[in-house]
PDB file of C-alpha atoms in Angstrom:
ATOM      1  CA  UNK A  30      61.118  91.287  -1.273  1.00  0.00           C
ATOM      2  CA  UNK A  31      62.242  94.954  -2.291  1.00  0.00           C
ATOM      3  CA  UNK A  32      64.531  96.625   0.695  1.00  0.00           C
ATOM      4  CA  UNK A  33      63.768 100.456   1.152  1.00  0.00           C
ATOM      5  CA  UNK A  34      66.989 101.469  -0.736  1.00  0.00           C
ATOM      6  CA  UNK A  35      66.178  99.374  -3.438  1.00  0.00           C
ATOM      7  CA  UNK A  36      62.445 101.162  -3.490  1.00  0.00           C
ATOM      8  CA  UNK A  37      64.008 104.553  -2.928  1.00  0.00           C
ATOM      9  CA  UNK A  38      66.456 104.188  -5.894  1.00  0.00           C
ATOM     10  CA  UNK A  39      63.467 102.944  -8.128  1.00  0.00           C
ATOM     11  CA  UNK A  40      61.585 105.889  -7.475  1.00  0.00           C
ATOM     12  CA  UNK A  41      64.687 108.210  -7.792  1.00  0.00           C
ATOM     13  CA  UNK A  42      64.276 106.406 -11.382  1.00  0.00           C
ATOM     14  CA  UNK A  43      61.423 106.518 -11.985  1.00  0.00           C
ATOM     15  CA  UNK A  44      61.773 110.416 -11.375  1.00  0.00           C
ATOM     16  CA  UNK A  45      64.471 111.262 -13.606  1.00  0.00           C
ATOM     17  CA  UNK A  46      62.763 109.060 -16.475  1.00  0.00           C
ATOM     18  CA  UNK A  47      59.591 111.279 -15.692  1.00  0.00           C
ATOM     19  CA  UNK A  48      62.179 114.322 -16.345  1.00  0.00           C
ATOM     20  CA  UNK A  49      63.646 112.872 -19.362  1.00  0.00           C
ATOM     21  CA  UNK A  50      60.983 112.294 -20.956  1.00  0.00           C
ATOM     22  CA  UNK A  51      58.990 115.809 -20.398  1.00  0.00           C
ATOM     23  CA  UNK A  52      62.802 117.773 -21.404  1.00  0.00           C
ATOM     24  CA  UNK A  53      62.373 115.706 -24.856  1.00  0.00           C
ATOM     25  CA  UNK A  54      58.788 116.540 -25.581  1.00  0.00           C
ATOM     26  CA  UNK A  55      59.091 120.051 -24.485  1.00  0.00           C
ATOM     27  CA  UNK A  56      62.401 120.361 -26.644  1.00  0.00           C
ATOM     28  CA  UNK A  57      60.804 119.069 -29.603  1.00  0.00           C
ATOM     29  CA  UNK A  58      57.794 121.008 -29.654  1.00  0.00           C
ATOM     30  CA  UNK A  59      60.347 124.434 -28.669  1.00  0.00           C
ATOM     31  CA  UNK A  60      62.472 123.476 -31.784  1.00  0.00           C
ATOM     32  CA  UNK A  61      59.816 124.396 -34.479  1.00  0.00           C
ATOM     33  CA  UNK A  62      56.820 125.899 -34.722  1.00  0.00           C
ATOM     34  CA  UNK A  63      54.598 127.844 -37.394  1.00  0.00           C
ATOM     35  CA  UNK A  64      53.227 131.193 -36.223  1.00  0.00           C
ATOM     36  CA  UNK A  65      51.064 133.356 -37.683  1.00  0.00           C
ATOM     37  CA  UNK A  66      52.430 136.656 -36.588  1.00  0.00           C
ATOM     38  CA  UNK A  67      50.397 139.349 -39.036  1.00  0.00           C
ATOM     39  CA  UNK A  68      47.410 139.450 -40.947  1.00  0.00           C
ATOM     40  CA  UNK A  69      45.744 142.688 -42.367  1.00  0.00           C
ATOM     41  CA  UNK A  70      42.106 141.479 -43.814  1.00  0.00           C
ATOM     42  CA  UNK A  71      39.813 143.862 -45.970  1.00  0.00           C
ATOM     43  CA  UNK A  72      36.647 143.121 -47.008  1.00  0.00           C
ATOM     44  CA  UNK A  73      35.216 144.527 -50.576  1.00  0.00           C
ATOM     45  CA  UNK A  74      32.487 143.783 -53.184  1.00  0.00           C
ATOM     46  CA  UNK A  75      32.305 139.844 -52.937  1.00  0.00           C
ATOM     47  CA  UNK A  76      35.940 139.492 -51.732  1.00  0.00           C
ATOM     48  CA  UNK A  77      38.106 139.258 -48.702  1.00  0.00           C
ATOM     49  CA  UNK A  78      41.393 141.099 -49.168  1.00  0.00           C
ATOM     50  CA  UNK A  79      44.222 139.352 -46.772  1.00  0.00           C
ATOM     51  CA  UNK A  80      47.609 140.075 -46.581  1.00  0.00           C
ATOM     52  CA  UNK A  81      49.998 138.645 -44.094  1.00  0.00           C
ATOM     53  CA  UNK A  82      53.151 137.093 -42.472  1.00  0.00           C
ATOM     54  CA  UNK A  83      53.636 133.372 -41.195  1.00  0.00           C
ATOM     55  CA  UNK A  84      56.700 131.992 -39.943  1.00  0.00           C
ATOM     56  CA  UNK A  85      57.377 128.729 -40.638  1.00  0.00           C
ATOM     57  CA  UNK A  86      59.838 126.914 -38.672  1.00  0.00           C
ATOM     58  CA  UNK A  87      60.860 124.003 -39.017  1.00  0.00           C
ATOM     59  CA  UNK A  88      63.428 121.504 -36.813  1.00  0.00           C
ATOM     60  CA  UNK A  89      66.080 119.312 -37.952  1.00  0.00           C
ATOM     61  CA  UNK A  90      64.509 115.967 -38.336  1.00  0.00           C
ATOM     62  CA  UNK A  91      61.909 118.068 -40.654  1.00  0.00           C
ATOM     63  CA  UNK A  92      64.634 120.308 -42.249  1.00  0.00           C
ATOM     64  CA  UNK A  93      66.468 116.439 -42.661  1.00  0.00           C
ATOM     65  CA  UNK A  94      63.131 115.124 -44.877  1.00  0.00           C
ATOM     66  CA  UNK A  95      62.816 118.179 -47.095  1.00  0.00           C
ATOM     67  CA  UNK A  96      66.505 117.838 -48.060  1.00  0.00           C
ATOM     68  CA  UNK A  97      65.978 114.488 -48.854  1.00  0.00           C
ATOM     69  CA  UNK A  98      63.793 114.961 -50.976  1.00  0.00           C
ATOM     70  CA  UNK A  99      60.627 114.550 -49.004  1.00  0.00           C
ATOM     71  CA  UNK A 100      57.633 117.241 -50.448  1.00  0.00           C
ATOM     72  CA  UNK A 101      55.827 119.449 -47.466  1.00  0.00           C
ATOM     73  CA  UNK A 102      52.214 120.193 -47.643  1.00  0.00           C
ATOM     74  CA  UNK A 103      51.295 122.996 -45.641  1.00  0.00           C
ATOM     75  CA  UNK A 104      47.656 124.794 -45.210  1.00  0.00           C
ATOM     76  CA  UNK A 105      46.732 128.111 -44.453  1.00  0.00           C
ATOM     77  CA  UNK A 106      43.080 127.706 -43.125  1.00  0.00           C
ATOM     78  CA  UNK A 107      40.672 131.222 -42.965  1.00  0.00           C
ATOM     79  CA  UNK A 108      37.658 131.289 -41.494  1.00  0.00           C
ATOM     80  CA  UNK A 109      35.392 134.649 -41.914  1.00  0.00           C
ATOM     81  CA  UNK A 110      32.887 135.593 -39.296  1.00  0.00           C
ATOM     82  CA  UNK A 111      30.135 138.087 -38.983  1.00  0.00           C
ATOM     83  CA  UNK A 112      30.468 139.156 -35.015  1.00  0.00           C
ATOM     84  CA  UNK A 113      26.478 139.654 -33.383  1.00  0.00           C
ATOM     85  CA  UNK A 114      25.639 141.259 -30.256  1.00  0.00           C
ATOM     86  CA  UNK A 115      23.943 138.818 -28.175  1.00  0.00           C
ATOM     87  CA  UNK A 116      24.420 135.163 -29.816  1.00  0.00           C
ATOM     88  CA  UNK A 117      27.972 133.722 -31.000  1.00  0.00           C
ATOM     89  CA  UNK A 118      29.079 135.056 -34.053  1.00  0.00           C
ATOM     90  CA  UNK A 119      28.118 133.286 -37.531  1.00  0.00           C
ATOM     91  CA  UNK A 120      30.377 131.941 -40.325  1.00  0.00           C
ATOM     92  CA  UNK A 121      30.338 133.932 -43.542  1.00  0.00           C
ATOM     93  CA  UNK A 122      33.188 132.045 -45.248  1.00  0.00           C
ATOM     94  CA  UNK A 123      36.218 129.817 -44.961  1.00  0.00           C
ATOM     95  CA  UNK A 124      39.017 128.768 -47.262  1.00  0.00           C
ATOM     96  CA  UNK A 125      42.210 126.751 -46.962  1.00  0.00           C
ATOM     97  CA  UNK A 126      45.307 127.611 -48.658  1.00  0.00           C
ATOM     98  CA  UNK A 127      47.641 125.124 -49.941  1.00  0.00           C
ATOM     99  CA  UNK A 128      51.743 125.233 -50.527  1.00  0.00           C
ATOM    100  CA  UNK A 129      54.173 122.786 -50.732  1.00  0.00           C
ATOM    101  CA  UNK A 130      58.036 122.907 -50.451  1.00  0.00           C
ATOM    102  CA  UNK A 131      60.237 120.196 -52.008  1.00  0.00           C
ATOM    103  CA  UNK A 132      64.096 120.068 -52.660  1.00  0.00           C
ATOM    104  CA  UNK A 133      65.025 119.266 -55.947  1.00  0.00           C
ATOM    105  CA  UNK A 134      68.223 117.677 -55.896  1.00  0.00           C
ATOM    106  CA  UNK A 135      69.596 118.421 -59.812  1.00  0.00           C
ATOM    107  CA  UNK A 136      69.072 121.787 -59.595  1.00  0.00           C
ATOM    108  CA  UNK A 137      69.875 122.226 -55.872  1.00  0.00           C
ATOM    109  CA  UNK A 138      66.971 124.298 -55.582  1.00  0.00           C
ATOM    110  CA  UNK A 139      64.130 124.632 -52.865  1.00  0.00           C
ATOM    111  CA  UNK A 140      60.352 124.599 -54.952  1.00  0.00           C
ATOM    112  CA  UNK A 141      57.728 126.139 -53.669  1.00  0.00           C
ATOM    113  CA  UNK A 142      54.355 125.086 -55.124  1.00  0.00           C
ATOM    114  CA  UNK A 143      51.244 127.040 -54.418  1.00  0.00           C
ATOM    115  CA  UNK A 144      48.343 124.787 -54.996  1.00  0.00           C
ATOM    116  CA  UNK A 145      45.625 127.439 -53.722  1.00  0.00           C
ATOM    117  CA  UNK A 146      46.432 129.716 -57.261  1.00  0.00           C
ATOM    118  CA  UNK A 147      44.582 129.300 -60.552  1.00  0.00           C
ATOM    119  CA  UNK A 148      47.159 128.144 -62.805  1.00  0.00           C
ATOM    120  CA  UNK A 149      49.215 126.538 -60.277  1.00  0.00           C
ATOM    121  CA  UNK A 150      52.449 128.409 -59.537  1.00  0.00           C
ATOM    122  CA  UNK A 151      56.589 127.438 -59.355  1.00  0.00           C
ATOM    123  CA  UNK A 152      58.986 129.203 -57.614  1.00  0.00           C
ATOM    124  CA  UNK A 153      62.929 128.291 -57.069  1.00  0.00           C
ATOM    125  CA  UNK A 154      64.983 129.309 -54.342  1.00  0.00           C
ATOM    126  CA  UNK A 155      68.776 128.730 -53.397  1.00  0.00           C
ATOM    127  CA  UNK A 156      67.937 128.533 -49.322  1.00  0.00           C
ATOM    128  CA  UNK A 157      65.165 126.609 -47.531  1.00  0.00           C
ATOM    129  CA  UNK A 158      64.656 129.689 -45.369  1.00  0.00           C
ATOM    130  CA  UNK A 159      64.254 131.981 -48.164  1.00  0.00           C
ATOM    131  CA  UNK A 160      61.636 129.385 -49.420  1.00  0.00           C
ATOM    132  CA  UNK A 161      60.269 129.225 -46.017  1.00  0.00           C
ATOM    133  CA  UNK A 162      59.573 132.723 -45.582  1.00  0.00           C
ATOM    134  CA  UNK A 163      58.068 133.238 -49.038  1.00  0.00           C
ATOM    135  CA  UNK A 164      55.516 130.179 -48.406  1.00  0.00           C
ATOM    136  CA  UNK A 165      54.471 132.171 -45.424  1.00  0.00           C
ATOM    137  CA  UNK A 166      54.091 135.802 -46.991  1.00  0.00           C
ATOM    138  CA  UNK A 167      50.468 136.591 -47.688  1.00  0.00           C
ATOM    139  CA  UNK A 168      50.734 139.229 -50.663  1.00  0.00           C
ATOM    140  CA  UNK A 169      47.259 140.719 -51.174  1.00  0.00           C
ATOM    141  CA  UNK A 170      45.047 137.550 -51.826  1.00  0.00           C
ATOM    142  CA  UNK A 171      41.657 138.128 -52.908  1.00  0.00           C
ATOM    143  CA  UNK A 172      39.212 135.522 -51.593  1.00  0.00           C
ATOM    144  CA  UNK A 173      35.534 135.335 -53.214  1.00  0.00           C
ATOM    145  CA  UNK A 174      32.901 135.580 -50.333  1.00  0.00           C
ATOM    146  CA  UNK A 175      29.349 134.266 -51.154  1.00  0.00           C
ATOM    147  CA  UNK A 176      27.337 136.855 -49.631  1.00  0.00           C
ATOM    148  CA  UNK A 177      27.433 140.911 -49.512  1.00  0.00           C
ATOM    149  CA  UNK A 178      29.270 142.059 -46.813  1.00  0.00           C
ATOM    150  CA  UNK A 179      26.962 144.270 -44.288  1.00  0.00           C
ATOM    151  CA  UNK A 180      28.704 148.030 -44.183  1.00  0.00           C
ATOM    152  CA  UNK A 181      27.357 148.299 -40.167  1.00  0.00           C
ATOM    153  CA  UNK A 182      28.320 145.102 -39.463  1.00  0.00           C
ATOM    154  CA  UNK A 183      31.965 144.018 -37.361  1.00  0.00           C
ATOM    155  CA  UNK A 184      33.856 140.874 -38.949  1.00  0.00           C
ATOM    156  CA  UNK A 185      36.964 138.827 -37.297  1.00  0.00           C
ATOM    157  CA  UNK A 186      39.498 136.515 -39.417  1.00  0.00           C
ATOM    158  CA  UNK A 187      40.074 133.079 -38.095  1.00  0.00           C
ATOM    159  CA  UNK A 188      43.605 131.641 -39.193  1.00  0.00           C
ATOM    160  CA  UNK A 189      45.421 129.010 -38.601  1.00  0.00           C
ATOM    161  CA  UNK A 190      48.789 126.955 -40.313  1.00  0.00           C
ATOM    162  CA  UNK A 191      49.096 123.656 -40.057  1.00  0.00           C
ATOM    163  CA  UNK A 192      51.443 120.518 -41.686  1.00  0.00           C
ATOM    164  CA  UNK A 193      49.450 118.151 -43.762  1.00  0.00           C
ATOM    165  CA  UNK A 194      50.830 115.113 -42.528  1.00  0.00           C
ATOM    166  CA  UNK A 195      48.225 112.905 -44.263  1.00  0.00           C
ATOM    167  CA  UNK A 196      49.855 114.700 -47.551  1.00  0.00           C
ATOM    168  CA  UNK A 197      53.533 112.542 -46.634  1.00  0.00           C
ATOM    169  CA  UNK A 198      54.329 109.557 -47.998  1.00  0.00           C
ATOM    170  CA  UNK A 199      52.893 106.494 -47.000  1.00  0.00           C
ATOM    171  CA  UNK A 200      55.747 105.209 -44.885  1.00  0.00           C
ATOM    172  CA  UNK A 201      56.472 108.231 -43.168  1.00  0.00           C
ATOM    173  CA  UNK A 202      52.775 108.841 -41.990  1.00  0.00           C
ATOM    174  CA  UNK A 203      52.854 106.625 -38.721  1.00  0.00           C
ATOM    175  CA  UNK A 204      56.565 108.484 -37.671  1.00  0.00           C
ATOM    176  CA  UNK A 205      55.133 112.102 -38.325  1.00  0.00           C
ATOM    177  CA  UNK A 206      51.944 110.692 -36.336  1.00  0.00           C
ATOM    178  CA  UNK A 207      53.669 109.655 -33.221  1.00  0.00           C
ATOM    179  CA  UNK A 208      56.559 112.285 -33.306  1.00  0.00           C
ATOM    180  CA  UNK A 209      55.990 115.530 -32.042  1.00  0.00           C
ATOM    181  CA  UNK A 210      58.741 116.914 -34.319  1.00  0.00           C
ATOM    182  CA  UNK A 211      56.267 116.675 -37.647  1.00  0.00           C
ATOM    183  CA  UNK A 212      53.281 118.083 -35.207  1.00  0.00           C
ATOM    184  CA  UNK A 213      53.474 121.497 -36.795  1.00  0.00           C
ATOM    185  CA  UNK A 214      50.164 123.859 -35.872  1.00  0.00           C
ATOM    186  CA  UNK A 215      49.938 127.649 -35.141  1.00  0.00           C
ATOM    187  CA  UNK A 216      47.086 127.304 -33.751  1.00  0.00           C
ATOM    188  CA  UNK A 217      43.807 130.007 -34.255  1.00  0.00           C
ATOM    189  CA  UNK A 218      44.592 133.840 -34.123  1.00  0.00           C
ATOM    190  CA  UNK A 219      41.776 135.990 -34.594  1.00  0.00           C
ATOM    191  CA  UNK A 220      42.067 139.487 -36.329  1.00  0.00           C
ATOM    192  CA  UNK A 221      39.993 142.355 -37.119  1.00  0.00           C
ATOM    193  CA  UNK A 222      38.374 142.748 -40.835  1.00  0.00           C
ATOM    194  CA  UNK A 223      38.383 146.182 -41.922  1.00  0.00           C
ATOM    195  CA  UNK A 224      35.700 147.306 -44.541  1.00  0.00           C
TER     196      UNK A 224
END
């Protein structure tokens, strides 16, 4: 049978385990993140104009894969909505953007691919963060919309940034599933469209 000092220094224990473990997850989710911290969104003849800047941060055991040789997929999801008065507002359109960033070990260069552009485009760089920040920088992309735009009516911009981890290799899937380090999400912003 347990004595009270044996009890008291199991729950002491059981305490500091409890603390352990919610430092860890709160240091691995503080370590990296992906933000979406501008977007400017116009909307046009049959086209959403967006421009913007995401910051994609990433921690070491993620940092640890690229270098290896490991490709990223990350998306870029939009959603457009048409706001109304009295019920919620409607979807007009939504769109997900794709980039990846891989290290290529010959060259010693970072690549960033961008899967969402029509031919598919390459780009080099000599530093992951100077990949990193141009796989987040929304230059002036032109998204086809499917309807006319209404010139009295008030539109918002979903977005959100996410990792693909169903995009890693098979191996790595069931880490990046169970580790918070390779749970990467901005979660949704909302901006203002202007037309």
């Amino acid at each position: 049978m347990a004595t009270v000092s044996t009890m008291r220094v199991l729950q002491k224990n059981s305490v500091a385990l409890a603390a352990g473990f919610l430092l860890v997850l709160t240091s691995a989710s503080a370590m990296a993140s992906f933000e979406v911290s501008k977007i400017e969104a116009s909307a046009g003849e049959g086209k959403l104009t967006v421009s913007g800047e995401i910051d994609l941060s990433l921690n070491n055991k993620v940092e640890e894969a690229v270098s290896k040789g490991i490709p990223l997929d990350v998306e870029i999801e939009l959603r457009l909505y048409r706001e109304r008065p009295i019920i919620w507002s409607r979807r007009v359109a939504s769109w997900t953007l794709r980039r990846q960033i891989r290290y290529h070990a010959l060259s010693g260069q970072y690549l960033v691919l961008y899967r969402d552009r029509h031919p598919r485009e390459l780009e080099s760089f000599t530093s992951l963060q100077e990949a990193l920040h141009q796989m987040g920088t929304l230059n002036s992309i032109d998204l086809k919309i499917g309807e006319p735009i209404q010139s009295s009516g008030r539109y918002k911009l979903e977005s959100r940034v996410t990792l693909d981890i169903e995009s890693l290799p098979p191996p790595l899937r069931p880490v990046a599933y169970t580790s918070l380090a390779w749970h990467l999400n901005s979660g949704w912003s909302t901006w203002t469209v202007q037309h």
